[in-house]
Amino acid sequence: MKKSKKALALVLAVIMSVMCCSAVAQAATANEYIPSIVIPGIFQSETKYYEGAKVQTNSPFFMDDTLDIVGMALTDALIPIGNLLIHQEDKDEQAAYAVANLLGEVLLEKSRCDENGKFVHDIRATKYNDSFRDLSAYDQEYILDQIPLQNYIDIAGEENLYFFSYASLGNMIDTAQELYDFIQFVKADSGSDKVNIVPISQGGSVANALLQIYADNGRSVAEDIHRILYIVPALDGSILVGEIYQYGLLDDSYELYNTMFPALMGEDDMMSYLVNIILRILPNADINNILDVAVKVLIEDYMRYSTLLWGLCPSGNYPACREMYLLDEGLENILAQADWYYEAQCNSDANILQAKADGVEIFDVVDYNYPLYQLVDSYDDVNADGIIQLDSTSMGAFSLGVDKKLPADYVPTHSNCEDPQNHDHTDPNGIVDVCTGLLPETTFYFYNQDHEKTGSNDVIM
Ligand SMILES: [Zn+2]
């Protein structure tokens, strides 16, 4: 398993920016007689790459062995990086492009999507067409490894748990349609009239698309769904994704240099040793330029073809990113699909309120007062859980930022409280105006908790 992740620290940093939590799927009030479908976060579904007799499992990328990667690095990047080190100047950005292309080849080539937003290679998520009770021991262990659902199972019974699985870098509309079909399957399989769904992190963006499919089909969500329990959902994407797409990585990022590079370089093997040496020798300006070029190449050559990744771009960043990446000839089908999702994202609140009006119970669990990773310019301007800004997970709750109290003369722009005379939604920490979120009565806030720790919180579990 000692693949050379560390060599690829920069892109992993981007990917980590959208890494989902290991959140858990149960509220204290759950109805144990209605089956629940967990819609996991990014890279929490087992996904396999098939090529002839060769099968590779995501972890989360389908990476080759370290020696193969070192071989590629020596072939493609050794001379440009050598020139950069010798001359202390990256002529024509040759080293930057060599590193960027190597990263793309190693990390994203197997997950590449085509101009229709479909995988080029044979990539498939493992599908679970049974309740948890009837899955193999291997599949059960894999799922519990991703998300600690044991408490849920103890309460509701393993026959009432279903796990929806999807390839996180694939196609949004196909994935949401598969989820729609899976809901019909679970109803039939369990004999229940309705199901609960539990969208976690990236699963929140898939749920946006799902609700839009119901709207497009002229069906009420309430015909199939009893309850939606959102867990740190990326309902309006992640600013980390949107700003990296729009502006690139923050230069001299504290997180990259002090947290992510060292963490990723931690393992002791040849590649990390080499990369460590290179990082120490190169001036920061060159590293920053390599990072900028890498981000550009990875988005233009790979990421812009993944409509599930477009689902993580906030609506505030999408129009500019659309101009930058989606107007080239040949990308018309990607553009149409990304635009479709953007509409679903903009309709998210309206679709949720419609579902609620139709009788669906809706809950939301969010974390706040944990700074966004310092990868993008506005990391300090928003409240967040490390990965996703509070505005996205909380359906619009207002906050000035981490540890920034609302001033005494603060006047809310609006309130979504259903009974302001009798409810008190005051944040004891004075940081969030809970009433500006879409569902103040049924949104649960966890102070100082980061995205990835959500799953180990006893209260949530
Ligand atoms: Zn209220």
Coordinates of C-alpha atoms and ligand atoms in Angstrom, one line a residue:
M1 CA 0.0 0.0 0.0
K2 CA 3.0 2.3 0.2
K3 CA 2.2 4.0 -3.1
S4 CA 3.9 7.3 -3.7
K5 CA 1.2 9.6 -2.5
K6 CA 3.8 11.9 -1.1
A7 CA 5.2 12.5 -4.5
L8 CA 1.9 13.9 -5.5
A9 CA 1.4 16.1 -2.6
L10 CA 0.2 19.1 -4.5
V11 CA -2.7 17.4 -6.2
L12 CA -3.6 15.5 -3.2
A13 CA -3.9 18.8 -1.4
V14 CA -6.5 19.8 -4.0
I15 CA -8.3 16.5 -3.6
M16 CA -8.1 16.6 0.2
S17 CA -9.8 19.9 0.0
V18 CA -13.0 18.1 -0.9
M19 CA -12.4 14.9 1.1
C20 CA -15.5 14.1 2.8
C21 CA -15.9 13.3 6.4
S22 CA -16.5 9.9 7.9
A23 CA -19.9 11.0 9.0
V24 CA -22.6 8.9 10.4
A25 CA -26.1 8.3 9.4
Q26 CA -28.5 8.4 12.2
A27 CA -30.4 10.9 14.2
A28 CA -31.9 10.2 17.6
T29 CA -35.4 10.4 16.2
A30 CA -35.0 7.9 13.4
N31 CA -37.9 5.7 12.4
E32 CA -36.5 2.2 12.6
Y33 CA -39.1 0.7 10.4
I34 CA -38.2 2.8 7.3
P35 CA -35.0 1.7 5.4
S36 CA -32.3 4.3 5.1
I37 CA -30.0 4.8 2.1
V38 CA -26.6 6.3 2.9
I39 CA -25.2 8.5 0.0
P40 CA -21.6 8.7 0.9
G41 CA -19.0 11.4 0.4
I42 CA -16.1 11.7 -2.0
F43 CA -14.1 8.5 -2.4
Q44 CA -16.1 6.6 0.2
S45 CA -17.4 4.2 -2.4
E46 CA -15.3 1.2 -3.4
T47 CA -14.5 1.8 -7.1
K48 CA -12.5 -0.4 -9.4
Y49 CA -10.5 0.0 -12.6
Y50 CA -10.7 -2.9 -15.0
E51 CA -8.2 -3.4 -17.8
G52 CA -8.2 -6.9 -19.2
A53 CA -7.2 -9.2 -16.3
K54 CA -5.9 -6.3 -14.3
V55 CA -8.2 -4.8 -11.6
Q56 CA -7.2 -1.9 -9.4
T57 CA -9.1 -0.6 -6.4
N58 CA -9.3 3.1 -5.6
S59 CA -7.4 4.3 -2.6
P60 CA -8.7 6.8 -3.7
F61 CA -6.8 6.9 -7.0
F62 CA -5.9 3.9 -9.1
M63 CA -2.2 4.3 -8.7
D64 CA 0.4 2.1 -10.0
D65 CA 3.2 0.8 -7.8
T66 CA 5.8 3.2 -6.6
L67 CA 8.5 1.8 -8.9
D68 CA 6.3 2.4 -11.9
I69 CA 5.7 5.9 -10.9
V70 CA 9.4 6.5 -10.2
G71 CA 10.1 5.2 -13.7
M72 CA 7.6 7.6 -15.2
A73 CA 9.0 10.4 -13.2
L74 CA 12.5 9.7 -14.3
T75 CA 11.4 9.4 -17.9
D76 CA 9.2 12.5 -18.1
A77 CA 10.4 14.9 -15.4
L78 CA 14.0 14.3 -14.6
I79 CA 15.6 16.5 -17.2
P80 CA 13.3 19.5 -16.8
I81 CA 13.6 19.4 -13.0
G82 CA 17.3 18.9 -13.3
N83 CA 17.5 22.0 -15.5
L84 CA 15.4 23.9 -13.1
L85 CA 17.7 22.9 -10.2
I86 CA 20.9 23.7 -12.1
H87 CA 19.8 27.0 -13.6
Q88 CA 17.4 28.0 -10.8
E89 CA 15.1 29.1 -13.6
D90 CA 12.2 27.1 -15.2
K91 CA 12.7 28.0 -18.8
D92 CA 9.4 28.0 -20.7
E93 CA 7.9 26.4 -17.6
Q94 CA 9.2 23.0 -18.8
A95 CA 9.6 21.6 -15.3
A96 CA 6.2 22.9 -14.3
Y97 CA 4.5 21.2 -17.2
A98 CA 6.5 18.0 -16.8
V99 CA 5.4 17.8 -13.1
A100 CA 1.8 18.7 -14.0
N101 CA 1.6 16.1 -16.7
L102 CA 3.1 13.5 -14.5
L103 CA 0.6 14.2 -11.8
G104 CA -2.3 14.0 -14.2
E105 CA -1.0 10.7 -15.6
V106 CA -0.5 9.2 -12.2
L107 CA -3.6 10.4 -10.4
L108 CA -6.3 11.1 -12.9
E109 CA -5.7 9.4 -16.2
K110 CA -7.6 6.2 -15.2
S111 CA -10.5 8.3 -14.0
R112 CA -10.5 10.5 -17.1
C113 CA -14.0 11.4 -18.5
D114 CA -14.7 12.1 -22.1
E115 CA -16.5 15.0 -23.8
N116 CA -19.8 13.5 -22.7
G117 CA -18.7 13.3 -19.1
K118 CA -18.5 9.5 -19.1
F119 CA -15.5 7.5 -18.0
V120 CA -13.0 6.7 -20.8
H121 CA -11.8 3.6 -19.1
D122 CA -13.7 0.8 -17.4
I123 CA -14.3 2.3 -14.0
R124 CA -17.1 0.9 -11.8
A125 CA -18.3 1.5 -8.3
T126 CA -19.1 -1.7 -6.4
K127 CA -22.9 -1.8 -6.3
Y128 CA -24.8 -3.2 -3.3
N129 CA -28.2 -4.5 -4.4
D130 CA -29.1 -5.9 -1.0
S131 CA -29.6 -4.5 2.5
F132 CA -26.5 -4.4 4.7
R133 CA -27.7 -7.7 6.3
D134 CA -27.3 -9.6 3.1
L135 CA -23.9 -8.2 2.0
S136 CA -20.8 -10.2 2.2
A137 CA -18.5 -9.9 5.2
Y138 CA -16.0 -8.1 3.0
D139 CA -18.6 -5.5 1.7
Q140 CA -19.9 -4.9 5.2
E141 CA -16.4 -4.3 6.6
Y142 CA -15.6 -2.0 3.7
I143 CA -18.7 0.1 4.3
L144 CA -18.2 0.3 8.1
D145 CA -14.6 1.3 7.4
Q146 CA -15.8 4.3 5.4
I147 CA -18.6 5.4 7.7
P148 CA -19.1 4.2 11.3
L149 CA -22.6 3.0 11.0
Q150 CA -22.6 0.4 13.7
N151 CA -24.7 2.4 16.1
Y152 CA -27.3 2.9 13.4
I153 CA -27.3 -0.8 12.7
D154 CA -27.7 -1.6 16.4
I155 CA -30.7 0.6 16.6
A156 CA -32.5 0.3 13.3
G157 CA -31.3 -3.2 12.3
E158 CA -29.0 -4.1 9.4
E159 CA -31.9 -5.0 7.2
N160 CA -32.9 -1.3 7.2
L161 CA -29.6 0.0 5.9
Y162 CA -28.7 0.3 2.3
F163 CA -25.5 1.9 0.9
F164 CA -25.6 3.7 -2.4
S165 CA -22.2 3.6 -4.1
Y166 CA -20.8 5.8 -6.9
A167 CA -17.5 6.8 -8.5
S168 CA -16.8 10.3 -7.2
L169 CA -15.1 11.6 -10.3
G170 CA -17.7 10.5 -12.7
N171 CA -21.0 11.7 -14.1
M172 CA -23.5 13.7 -12.0
I173 CA -26.7 13.1 -13.9
D174 CA -26.0 9.4 -14.4
T175 CA -25.2 9.1 -10.7
A176 CA -28.3 10.9 -9.6
Q177 CA -30.5 8.8 -12.0
E178 CA -28.9 5.6 -10.5
L179 CA -29.8 6.9 -7.0
Y180 CA -33.3 7.6 -8.2
D181 CA -33.5 4.0 -9.5
F182 CA -31.9 2.7 -6.3
I183 CA -34.6 4.3 -4.2
Q184 CA -37.2 2.4 -6.3
F185 CA -35.2 -0.8 -5.9
V186 CA -35.0 -0.4 -2.1
K187 CA -38.7 0.3 -1.8
A188 CA -39.4 -3.0 -3.6
D189 CA -36.6 -4.9 -1.9
S190 CA -37.7 -3.9 1.6
G191 CA -41.4 -3.7 1.0
S192 CA -41.5 -0.2 2.5
D193 CA -43.6 2.6 0.9
K194 CA -40.8 5.1 1.5
V195 CA -37.2 5.4 2.3
N196 CA -35.0 7.8 4.3
I197 CA -31.9 9.2 2.5
V198 CA -28.7 10.3 4.3
P199 CA -26.6 12.4 2.0
I200 CA -23.1 13.0 3.3
S201 CA -20.8 15.7 2.1
Q202 CA -20.5 15.2 -1.7
G203 CA -23.6 13.1 -1.4
G204 CA -25.4 16.4 -0.7
S205 CA -24.6 17.6 -4.2
V206 CA -25.9 14.3 -5.6
A207 CA -29.1 14.9 -3.5
N208 CA -29.5 18.3 -5.2
A209 CA -29.5 16.5 -8.5
L210 CA -31.9 13.9 -7.2
L211 CA -34.4 16.5 -6.1
Q212 CA -34.1 18.2 -9.4
I213 CA -34.9 14.9 -11.2
Y214 CA -38.1 14.6 -9.2
A215 CA -39.0 18.1 -10.1
D216 CA -38.2 17.5 -13.8
N217 CA -40.3 14.3 -13.7
G218 CA -43.2 16.1 -12.1
R219 CA -43.0 13.8 -9.1
S220 CA -43.1 14.8 -5.5
V221 CA -40.1 13.7 -3.5
A222 CA -42.6 12.7 -0.8
E223 CA -43.9 9.9 -3.0
D224 CA -40.7 8.0 -2.2
I225 CA -38.9 9.7 0.7
H226 CA -40.0 9.9 4.3
R227 CA -37.0 11.8 5.7
I228 CA -33.8 13.4 4.5
L229 CA -30.9 13.6 6.9
Y230 CA -28.2 15.8 5.5
I231 CA -24.7 15.4 7.1
V232 CA -22.3 18.2 6.4
P233 CA -23.7 18.4 2.9
A234 CA -22.0 20.2 0.0
L235 CA -25.3 21.8 -1.1
D236 CA -23.5 24.8 -2.5
G237 CA -20.3 23.1 -3.2
S238 CA -17.0 23.9 -1.5
I239 CA -15.2 27.2 -1.8
L240 CA -12.0 25.2 -1.9
V241 CA -13.0 23.7 -5.2
G242 CA -14.6 26.9 -6.6
E243 CA -11.6 29.1 -5.8
I244 CA -9.0 26.6 -6.9
Y245 CA -10.9 26.4 -10.2
Q246 CA -11.3 30.1 -10.5
Y247 CA -8.0 31.5 -9.0
G248 CA -5.7 28.6 -8.3
L249 CA -4.0 27.7 -5.1
L250 CA -3.1 30.4 -2.6
D251 CA 0.6 31.2 -3.1
D252 CA 2.7 30.3 -0.1
S253 CA -0.2 28.4 1.3
Y254 CA 0.4 27.7 5.0
E255 CA -1.5 24.4 4.7
L256 CA 0.5 23.2 1.8
Y257 CA 3.9 23.9 3.3
N258 CA 3.3 23.3 6.9
T259 CA 0.6 20.7 7.0
M260 CA -0.1 18.8 3.8
F261 CA 3.4 18.4 2.3
P262 CA 4.9 17.1 5.6
A263 CA 1.9 14.9 6.3
L264 CA 2.1 13.4 2.8
M265 CA 5.8 13.2 2.9
G266 CA 5.7 11.3 6.2
E267 CA 6.1 7.8 4.8
D268 CA 9.6 6.7 4.4
D269 CA 10.3 5.6 0.9
M270 CA 12.4 6.6 -2.1
M271 CA 9.9 8.9 -3.7
S272 CA 9.2 10.9 -0.6
Y273 CA 12.9 11.2 0.0
L274 CA 13.4 12.6 -3.6
V275 CA 10.5 14.9 -3.4
N276 CA 11.6 16.2 0.0
I277 CA 15.0 17.1 -1.4
I278 CA 13.5 18.8 -4.4
L279 CA 11.1 20.8 -2.3
R280 CA 14.0 22.0 -0.1
I281 CA 16.2 23.0 -3.0
L282 CA 13.6 24.8 -5.1
P283 CA 12.8 28.5 -4.4
N284 CA 9.2 28.9 -3.2
A285 CA 8.5 31.0 -6.3
D286 CA 9.2 28.0 -8.5
I287 CA 7.2 25.7 -6.4
N288 CA 4.3 28.1 -6.5
N289 CA 4.5 28.3 -10.3
I290 CA 4.7 24.5 -10.5
L291 CA 1.5 24.4 -8.4
D292 CA -0.2 26.9 -10.5
V293 CA 0.6 25.1 -13.7
A294 CA -0.3 21.8 -12.2
V295 CA -3.7 23.0 -11.1
K296 CA -4.3 24.5 -14.6
V297 CA -3.3 21.3 -16.4
L298 CA -5.2 19.0 -14.0
I299 CA -8.4 21.1 -14.4
E300 CA -8.1 21.5 -18.2
D301 CA -7.0 18.0 -19.1
Y302 CA -9.1 16.1 -16.5
M303 CA -11.2 17.7 -13.9
R304 CA -13.4 19.8 -16.1
Y305 CA -14.7 16.7 -17.8
S306 CA -16.1 15.3 -14.5
T307 CA -19.6 16.6 -13.9
L308 CA -19.6 15.3 -10.3
L309 CA -16.7 17.6 -9.6
W310 CA -18.7 20.5 -11.1
G311 CA -21.2 19.6 -8.4
L312 CA -18.7 20.8 -5.9
C313 CA -18.2 24.2 -7.4
P314 CA -20.2 26.8 -5.5
S315 CA -22.9 28.7 -7.4
G316 CA -21.0 31.9 -6.7
N317 CA -17.9 30.6 -8.6
Y318 CA -19.7 28.7 -11.3
P319 CA -20.4 31.5 -13.8
A320 CA -16.8 32.6 -13.9
C321 CA -15.4 29.0 -14.0
R322 CA -17.9 28.2 -16.8
E323 CA -16.4 31.0 -18.8
M324 CA -12.9 29.7 -18.1
Y325 CA -13.3 26.1 -18.7
L326 CA -16.5 25.1 -20.4
L327 CA -16.9 27.2 -23.6
D328 CA -14.3 25.5 -25.7
E329 CA -15.4 23.7 -28.8
G330 CA -16.3 20.0 -28.2
L331 CA -17.4 20.6 -24.6
E332 CA -21.0 21.3 -25.4
N333 CA -22.3 18.2 -23.7
I334 CA -20.3 18.9 -20.6
L335 CA -21.5 22.4 -20.6
A336 CA -25.1 21.4 -20.9
Q337 CA -24.8 18.9 -18.0
A338 CA -22.9 21.3 -15.8
D339 CA -25.5 24.0 -16.5
W340 CA -28.2 21.5 -15.6
Y341 CA -26.5 20.9 -12.3
Y342 CA -26.0 24.6 -11.6
E343 CA -29.7 25.1 -12.0
A344 CA -30.4 22.2 -9.6
Q345 CA -27.9 23.8 -7.2
C346 CA -29.6 27.2 -7.4
N347 CA -33.0 25.4 -6.9
S348 CA -31.7 23.5 -3.9
D349 CA -33.5 25.6 -1.3
A350 CA -36.7 25.7 -3.3
N351 CA -36.7 22.0 -3.9
I352 CA -36.0 21.3 -0.2
L353 CA -38.8 23.6 0.8
Q354 CA -41.2 21.9 -1.7
A355 CA -40.3 18.5 -0.3
K356 CA -40.9 19.7 3.2
A357 CA -44.2 21.2 2.2
D358 CA -45.1 17.8 0.7
G359 CA -44.4 16.2 4.0
V360 CA -40.8 15.1 3.9
E361 CA -39.0 15.5 7.2
I362 CA -35.7 17.2 6.7
F363 CA -32.8 17.4 9.1
D364 CA -29.3 18.9 8.7
V365 CA -26.2 18.3 10.7
V366 CA -23.4 20.9 10.3
D367 CA -20.1 21.8 11.8
Y368 CA -18.8 25.4 12.3
N369 CA -16.0 27.5 13.6
Y370 CA -13.3 25.4 12.1
P371 CA -11.2 27.4 9.6
L372 CA -11.2 26.4 6.0
Y373 CA -7.9 24.9 5.0
Q374 CA -5.5 27.7 3.9
L375 CA -5.4 26.7 0.3
V376 CA -7.4 29.6 -1.2
D377 CA -7.6 33.3 -0.8
S378 CA -10.8 33.5 1.1
Y379 CA -9.9 30.9 3.7
D380 CA -10.1 33.5 6.4
D381 CA -13.3 35.2 5.2
V382 CA -15.9 32.5 5.9
N383 CA -17.0 30.2 8.6
A384 CA -16.4 26.5 7.7
D385 CA -15.7 23.0 8.9
G386 CA -12.3 22.9 7.3
I387 CA -13.6 21.6 4.0
I388 CA -17.0 23.2 3.3
Q389 CA -18.1 26.7 4.1
L390 CA -21.0 26.9 6.6
D391 CA -23.2 28.7 4.1
S392 CA -23.2 25.6 2.0
T393 CA -23.8 23.0 4.6
S394 CA -26.3 25.0 6.6
M395 CA -28.4 26.1 3.7
G396 CA -27.5 29.8 4.1
A397 CA -26.8 30.5 7.7
F398 CA -25.0 33.8 8.2
S399 CA -21.7 34.2 10.0
L400 CA -18.9 36.7 9.8
G401 CA -16.2 33.9 10.1
V402 CA -14.4 31.7 12.5
D403 CA -14.3 33.2 16.1
K404 CA -16.0 36.4 14.8
K405 CA -18.9 37.2 16.9
L406 CA -21.9 38.9 15.4
P407 CA -21.7 42.6 16.5
A408 CA -24.2 44.1 19.0
D409 CA -25.8 46.2 16.2
Y410 CA -26.2 43.2 13.9
V411 CA -29.5 43.3 12.0
P412 CA -30.5 40.0 10.3
T413 CA -31.6 40.3 6.6
H414 CA -34.3 37.7 7.1
S415 CA -35.4 34.9 9.4
N416 CA -36.6 31.5 8.5
C417 CA -37.8 30.7 12.0
E418 CA -41.4 29.4 12.0
D419 CA -42.3 30.8 15.4
P420 CA -40.0 33.8 16.4
Q421 CA -42.2 34.6 19.4
N422 CA -41.5 31.3 21.1
H423 CA -38.3 30.0 19.6
D424 CA -34.8 30.9 20.7
H425 CA -32.2 29.9 18.1
T426 CA -29.5 32.1 19.6
D427 CA -26.0 30.6 19.0
P428 CA -24.5 30.4 22.6
N429 CA -21.2 31.3 21.0
G430 CA -22.6 34.4 19.3
I431 CA -21.1 33.4 15.9
V432 CA -23.9 32.1 13.7
D433 CA -27.3 33.6 13.0
V434 CA -29.1 30.3 12.9
C435 CA -32.4 31.8 11.8
T436 CA -30.9 32.8 8.4
G437 CA -30.4 29.1 7.6
L438 CA -33.2 27.6 5.6
L439 CA -34.4 25.2 8.4
P440 CA -33.5 26.6 11.8
E441 CA -35.8 24.2 13.6
T442 CA -34.1 21.1 12.3
T443 CA -30.5 22.0 11.7
F444 CA -28.0 20.9 14.3
Y445 CA -24.8 22.9 14.8
F446 CA -21.5 21.5 16.1
Y447 CA -19.1 24.1 17.4
N448 CA -15.4 23.8 16.6
Q449 CA -15.8 20.5 14.8
D450 CA -14.1 19.7 11.6
H451 CA -15.6 17.9 8.6
E452 CA -13.7 14.8 8.9
K453 CA -14.3 14.3 12.6
T454 CA -18.1 14.4 12.2
G455 CA -18.3 10.7 12.2
S456 CA -16.7 10.1 15.5
N457 CA -19.0 12.5 17.3
D458 CA -21.1 10.5 19.8
V459 CA -24.0 13.0 19.7
I460 CA -24.3 12.7 15.9
M461 CA -23.9 8.9 16.0
Ligands
ZN1 ZN -37.7 28.7 15.1

